[in-house]
Short mmCIF file of C-alpha atoms in Angstrom, two decimals:
data_model
loop_
_atom_site.label_atom_id
_atom_site.label_comp_id
_atom_site.label_asym_id
_atom_site.label_seq_id
_atom_site.Cartn_x
_atom_site.Cartn_y
_atom_site.Cartn_z
CA UNK A 199 121.42 102.32 96.22
CA UNK A 200 120.76 99.98 92.75
CA UNK A 201 117.95 99.05 91.70
CA UNK A 202 117.54 95.96 91.04
CA UNK A 203 116.84 93.72 88.16
CA UNK A 204 112.76 92.98 87.10
CA UNK A 205 113.61 90.57 84.28
CA UNK A 206 113.47 87.99 85.85
CA UNK A 207 110.37 84.68 84.82
CA UNK A 208 111.82 82.57 88.01
CA UNK A 209 108.65 82.51 89.35
CA UNK A 210 109.57 81.86 92.72
CA UNK A 211 111.15 84.47 92.54
CA UNK A 212 110.99 87.99 95.51
CA UNK A 213 112.51 91.22 94.62
CA UNK A 214 112.90 93.50 98.44
CA UNK A 215 113.56 97.11 97.55
CA UNK A 216 113.98 99.67 99.50
CA UNK A 217 112.31 102.62 97.43
CA UNK A 218 112.42 105.06 101.01
CA UNK A 219 115.46 103.15 103.72
CA UNK A 220 114.74 103.14 106.97
CA UNK A 221 117.96 105.61 107.63
CA UNK A 222 118.00 106.54 112.03
CA UNK A 223 117.23 102.35 112.36
CA UNK A 224 114.70 102.81 114.76
CA UNK A 225 112.14 99.96 114.36
CA UNK A 226 109.08 101.79 112.94
CA UNK A 227 105.64 102.16 115.29
CA UNK A 228 103.08 100.47 112.35
CA UNK A 229 103.82 98.91 109.33
CA UNK A 230 101.22 98.48 106.11
CA UNK A 231 100.98 96.47 103.27
CA UNK A 232 99.92 97.32 100.49
CA UNK A 233 99.15 95.20 97.83
CA UNK A 234 98.50 96.02 94.91
CA UNK A 235 98.65 94.51 90.34
CA UNK A 236 98.95 97.09 87.64
CA UNK A 237 96.85 100.11 88.90
CA UNK A 238 99.62 102.88 89.23
CA UNK A 239 97.72 105.44 88.77
CA UNK A 240 95.49 103.84 91.62
CA UNK A 241 98.71 103.64 93.65
CA UNK A 242 100.25 106.99 93.42
CA UNK A 243 97.06 108.03 94.95
CA UNK A 244 97.20 105.66 97.39
CA UNK A 245 100.22 106.29 98.28
CA UNK A 246 99.47 110.61 98.72
CA UNK A 247 97.64 109.56 101.49
CA UNK A 248 99.82 107.94 103.55
CA UNK A 249 102.16 110.93 103.14
CA UNK A 250 99.54 113.12 104.58
CA UNK A 251 99.41 111.15 107.36
CA UNK A 252 98.34 113.45 111.34
CA UNK A 253 101.66 113.01 113.70
CA UNK A 254 99.65 110.74 115.87
CA UNK A 255 100.72 108.63 114.44
CA UNK A 256 104.13 108.39 115.58
CA UNK A 257 106.40 106.37 113.07
CA UNK A 258 105.48 104.30 110.44
CA UNK A 259 106.73 102.76 106.79
CA UNK A 260 104.29 100.69 103.70
CA UNK A 261 105.33 97.33 102.46
CA UNK A 262 104.02 97.57 98.78
CA UNK A 263 103.35 93.89 97.90
CA UNK A 264 103.74 93.25 94.18
CA UNK A 265 102.43 90.69 92.30
CA UNK A 266 103.95 91.45 88.87
CA UNK A 267 103.44 94.31 87.84
CA UNK A 268 104.87 95.91 84.86
CA UNK A 269 107.70 98.35 84.09
CA UNK A 270 104.62 100.91 84.45
CA UNK A 271 104.18 100.78 89.04
CA UNK A 272 108.17 100.75 89.36
CA UNK A 273 108.06 104.19 87.15
CA UNK A 274 104.89 105.77 88.78
CA UNK A 275 107.86 104.70 92.01
CA UNK A 276 110.21 106.07 90.58
CA UNK A 277 108.97 109.74 89.86
CA UNK A 278 106.76 109.90 93.74
CA UNK A 279 109.19 108.54 95.50
CA UNK A 280 111.51 111.76 95.57
CA UNK A 281 108.10 113.20 97.50
CA UNK A 282 106.83 110.94 100.43
CA UNK A 283 108.86 111.31 103.33
CA UNK A 284 108.31 108.02 104.96
CA UNK A 285 110.12 104.03 104.60
CA UNK A 286 108.70 102.33 101.80
CA UNK A 287 110.28 98.64 101.07
CA UNK A 288 108.92 96.84 97.31
CA UNK A 289 108.43 93.07 96.88
CA UNK A 290 107.71 92.22 93.82
CA UNK A 291 107.22 88.39 92.12
CA UNK A 292 107.14 87.02 88.40
CA UNK A 293 103.59 88.23 87.41
CA UNK A 294 102.04 83.76 87.10
CA UNK A 295 98.95 84.10 87.56
CA UNK A 296 96.38 85.37 90.47
CA UNK A 297 99.93 85.57 93.74
CA UNK A 298 98.43 87.70 95.76
CA UNK A 299 97.85 85.71 99.40
CA UNK A 300 101.86 85.08 98.55
CA UNK A 301 102.85 88.07 97.71
CA UNK A 302 101.62 89.08 101.38
CA UNK A 303 102.69 86.90 103.13
CA UNK A 304 105.82 88.40 102.22
CA UNK A 305 105.33 91.55 102.68
CA UNK A 306 104.06 90.60 106.16
CA UNK A 307 107.63 88.73 106.11
CA UNK A 308 109.33 92.51 105.64
CA UNK A 309 107.75 94.26 107.58
CA UNK A 310 109.80 95.87 110.86
CA UNK A 311 107.29 96.13 113.06
CA UNK A 312 105.18 94.29 115.88
CA UNK A 313 101.89 96.10 114.37
CA UNK A 314 100.35 95.18 111.03
CA UNK A 315 97.85 97.35 108.70
CA UNK A 316 96.92 94.83 106.01
CA UNK A 317 95.43 96.70 103.12
CA UNK A 318 95.57 96.87 99.09
CA UNK A 319 96.95 99.50 96.53
CA UNK A 320 93.55 101.18 95.68
CA UNK A 321 92.30 102.33 99.40
CA UNK A 322 92.62 105.43 100.16
CA UNK A 323 93.42 106.70 104.54
CA UNK A 324 91.85 109.43 105.48
CA UNK A 325 94.63 111.31 107.63
CA UNK A 326 94.43 109.49 110.76
CA UNK A 327 94.14 105.81 109.43
CA UNK A 328 97.14 105.40 110.65
CA UNK A 329 96.54 106.59 114.00
CA UNK A 330 92.65 105.42 114.82
CA UNK A 331 94.37 101.60 114.04
CA UNK A 332 96.89 102.02 116.42
CA UNK A 333 94.70 103.50 119.56
CA UNK A 334 91.75 100.88 118.74
CA UNK A 335 94.42 98.35 119.39
CA UNK A 336 94.18 95.97 121.69
CA UNK A 337 96.86 92.33 122.47
CA UNK A 338 94.69 89.40 121.49
CA UNK A 339 91.89 91.25 119.66
CA UNK A 340 92.44 91.95 115.30
CA UNK A 341 90.59 94.71 113.28
CA UNK A 342 88.40 93.99 111.37
CA UNK A 343 87.82 97.40 108.94
CA UNK A 344 86.00 99.06 105.79
CA UNK A 345 85.95 101.30 103.43
CA UNK A 346 83.42 103.36 101.26
CA UNK A 347 83.49 102.70 97.72
CA UNK A 348 83.17 105.50 95.04
CA UNK A 349 81.85 104.48 91.90
CA UNK A 350 84.87 104.56 89.09
CA UNK A 351 83.95 109.15 87.90
CA UNK A 352 84.46 109.27 90.94
CA UNK A 353 87.41 107.81 91.16
CA UNK A 354 89.56 108.29 88.53
CA UNK A 355 89.12 112.07 88.99
CA UNK A 356 90.55 112.13 92.78
CA UNK A 357 93.80 113.96 92.31
CA UNK A 358 96.19 114.66 94.29
CA UNK A 359 94.99 118.28 96.51
CA UNK A 360 91.84 116.87 96.97
CA UNK A 361 93.70 113.78 99.17
CA UNK A 362 96.23 116.27 100.28
CA UNK A 363 93.89 118.39 101.79
CA UNK A 364 91.53 116.04 102.47
CA UNK A 365 88.79 116.92 100.87
CA UNK A 366 87.71 113.89 99.68
CA UNK A 367 86.93 112.57 102.83
CA UNK A 368 83.90 115.04 102.96
CA UNK A 369 81.30 113.05 102.96
CA UNK A 370 79.27 116.73 100.94
CA UNK A 371 81.68 117.00 98.41
CA UNK A 372 81.66 113.41 97.42
CA UNK A 373 77.72 113.70 96.95
CA UNK A 374 78.73 116.76 94.62
CA UNK A 375 80.91 114.57 93.04
CA UNK A 376 78.30 111.69 92.12
CA UNK A 377 78.49 109.61 95.36
CA UNK A 378 75.01 108.01 95.80
CA UNK A 379 73.09 108.85 99.66
CA UNK A 380 73.98 105.48 101.94
CA UNK A 381 73.53 104.73 105.50
CA UNK A 382 76.86 103.11 104.84
CA UNK A 383 78.41 106.53 104.31
CA UNK A 384 78.39 107.50 107.98
CA UNK A 385 81.87 105.46 107.98
CA UNK A 386 83.15 109.56 106.78
CA UNK A 387 82.25 110.40 110.18
CA UNK A 388 84.42 112.50 112.35
CA UNK A 389 83.19 111.78 115.42
CA UNK A 390 84.54 108.88 118.22
CA UNK A 391 81.99 108.85 119.74
CA UNK A 392 79.49 108.20 116.10
CA UNK A 393 82.14 106.12 114.75
CA UNK A 394 81.82 104.13 118.07
CA UNK A 395 78.07 103.27 118.29
CA UNK A 396 77.74 103.18 115.04
CA UNK A 397 81.04 100.36 114.87
CA UNK A 398 79.36 98.88 118.69
CA UNK A 399 75.31 98.46 116.48
CA UNK A 400 76.30 97.37 113.16
CA UNK A 401 75.60 93.56 112.38
CA UNK A 402 77.57 93.10 110.46
CA UNK A 403 80.64 90.88 112.54
CA UNK A 404 84.22 91.12 111.94
CA UNK A 405 85.77 89.62 109.54
CA UNK A 406 89.47 90.24 108.67
CA UNK A 407 89.62 92.33 105.10
CA UNK A 408 91.69 92.34 102.49
CA UNK A 409 91.19 95.29 102.09
CA UNK A 410 91.18 97.47 105.77
CA UNK A 411 92.46 94.93 108.82
CA UNK A 412 95.31 94.83 110.99
CA UNK A 413 97.06 92.90 113.85
CA UNK A 414 99.96 91.89 115.42
CA UNK A 415 102.81 90.21 113.63
CA UNK A 416 103.45 87.24 116.48
CA UNK A 417 99.70 86.44 115.80
CA UNK A 418 100.06 86.27 112.42
CA UNK A 419 103.60 84.48 112.12
CA UNK A 420 101.88 82.48 114.91
CA UNK A 421 99.29 80.76 111.39
CA UNK A 422 101.65 81.07 109.56
CA UNK A 423 100.02 83.48 106.86
CA UNK A 424 97.70 83.66 104.53
CA UNK A 425 97.57 79.76 102.43
CA UNK A 426 98.67 80.00 99.88
CA UNK A 427 96.73 78.05 97.78
CA UNK A 428 94.33 79.86 97.87
CA UNK A 429 93.56 82.46 94.75
CA UNK A 430 91.06 85.78 95.17
CA UNK A 431 87.21 85.07 96.94
CA UNK A 432 87.81 84.38 100.44
CA UNK A 433 91.10 84.13 100.96
CA UNK A 434 91.37 87.57 103.95
CA UNK A 435 88.46 85.48 104.99
CA UNK A 436 90.81 82.22 106.13
CA UNK A 437 93.28 83.86 107.13
CA UNK A 438 90.11 86.26 110.05
CA UNK A 439 89.07 82.71 110.22
CA UNK A 440 92.53 80.48 111.45
CA UNK A 441 92.92 84.13 113.38
CA UNK A 442 89.97 83.08 115.78
CA UNK A 443 90.33 79.44 115.76
CA UNK A 444 93.71 80.77 117.59
CA UNK A 445 92.10 82.79 119.69
CA UNK A 446 92.46 86.29 118.37
CA UNK A 447 89.20 87.78 118.47
CA UNK A 448 88.05 89.96 115.86
CA UNK A 449 86.87 93.76 116.87
CA UNK A 450 84.86 96.48 114.49
CA UNK A 451 85.96 99.42 113.83
CA UNK A 452 84.35 100.12 110.10
CA UNK A 453 83.23 103.82 111.42
CA UNK A 454 86.91 104.38 112.75
CA UNK A 455 89.59 103.23 110.52
CA UNK A 456 88.25 104.74 108.13
CA UNK A 457 89.13 104.37 103.31
CA UNK A 458 87.84 105.60 99.99
CA UNK A 459 87.77 102.53 97.68
CA UNK A 460 88.40 103.64 94.34
CA UNK A 461 86.69 101.18 91.48
CA UNK A 462 88.59 98.77 88.79
CA UNK A 463 87.32 96.10 87.18
CA UNK A 464 88.13 92.38 87.97
CA UNK A 465 89.28 89.59 85.63
CA UNK A 466 90.92 88.10 87.64
CA UNK A 467 88.20 86.50 88.96
CA UNK A 468 87.00 83.40 87.82
CA UNK A 469 84.18 81.02 89.89
CA UNK A 470 86.66 77.73 89.76
CA UNK A 471 89.02 79.87 92.14
CA UNK A 472 85.70 80.53 94.60
CA UNK A 473 84.59 76.16 94.24
CA UNK A 474 88.18 75.53 95.81
CA UNK A 475 88.82 78.62 98.43
CA UNK A 476 85.33 77.53 99.79
CA UNK A 477 86.37 73.85 99.86
CA UNK A 478 89.58 75.55 101.68
CA UNK A 479 87.09 77.75 104.79
CA UNK A 480 85.05 75.04 105.32
CA UNK A 481 87.96 72.63 105.43
CA UNK A 482 89.25 74.90 108.17
CA UNK A 483 85.80 75.27 110.17
CA UNK A 484 85.11 72.34 110.52
CA UNK A 485 88.53 71.12 111.93
CA UNK A 486 89.71 74.85 114.16
CA UNK A 487 92.78 74.95 112.22
CA UNK A 488 95.41 77.21 113.15
CA UNK A 489 97.95 76.87 110.92
CA UNK A 490 98.72 76.74 106.63
CA UNK A 491 101.67 74.45 105.57
CA UNK A 492 101.50 76.26 102.77
CA UNK A 493 101.69 80.29 104.47
CA UNK A 494 104.79 81.82 104.99
CA UNK A 495 107.82 80.02 104.12
CA UNK A 496 109.66 78.22 106.22
CA UNK A 497 112.91 79.20 105.10
CA UNK A 498 112.37 82.84 104.71
#
């Protein structure tokens, strides 16, 4: 298979490449769309997390939605993918600024299953992550997960073996290496009963969270996906609000579907984008809108 040319400067171009093709032709049970931008070190750790997903999650694929990363990400994938065993599709667009919503939409369209998890390239999944999303999915619902946020030093410390062995999800190991004590660390529990209780009593609302959420592809297609006018700041929540306007209920799973969120810089945050996004969300709430005309392209 010939590697495509990534030198295009066309802001509308989208490059799709199968680093690890689907061999059998059988549709996966679940697809993971992982957004990323110039964080190859973090993305590598995330991919090792998917390599050790439990067998109970069935067949799955990963689609990387890349908002214009430079060649370092592709060099990492060239080096790493021979060691991975799941289908991996790479969807890339030219870097013209923050356009996560657009590339995640293209990533969703590139999936081959009926059920989709949307997450970020700085979120390492525990080995039961996909199995949990599959087990807890329900018709007419989307799942709202959370993450344990790590400090920068601990984010850098975690390596391949820590992920493959699962010790980076051990609460005591994390505390020994700098994780501060917090009730939120109960997300690391391995008791399904305790996790279900915490999901039920948490005051946090069930919202669509870009780092850890899942839903039916048909529901995402129904609402038009992400509003591509939006930059950073509530863009994921707005999609969830349109799902709820469409009668799709959010279900809280923040203590069941476990991720580690690696720390990173946020140079893409600015107040003007927040203000525009807040205005869009207010309009979504006022009109109770379901469909966005600024979402999935009509021709794809």
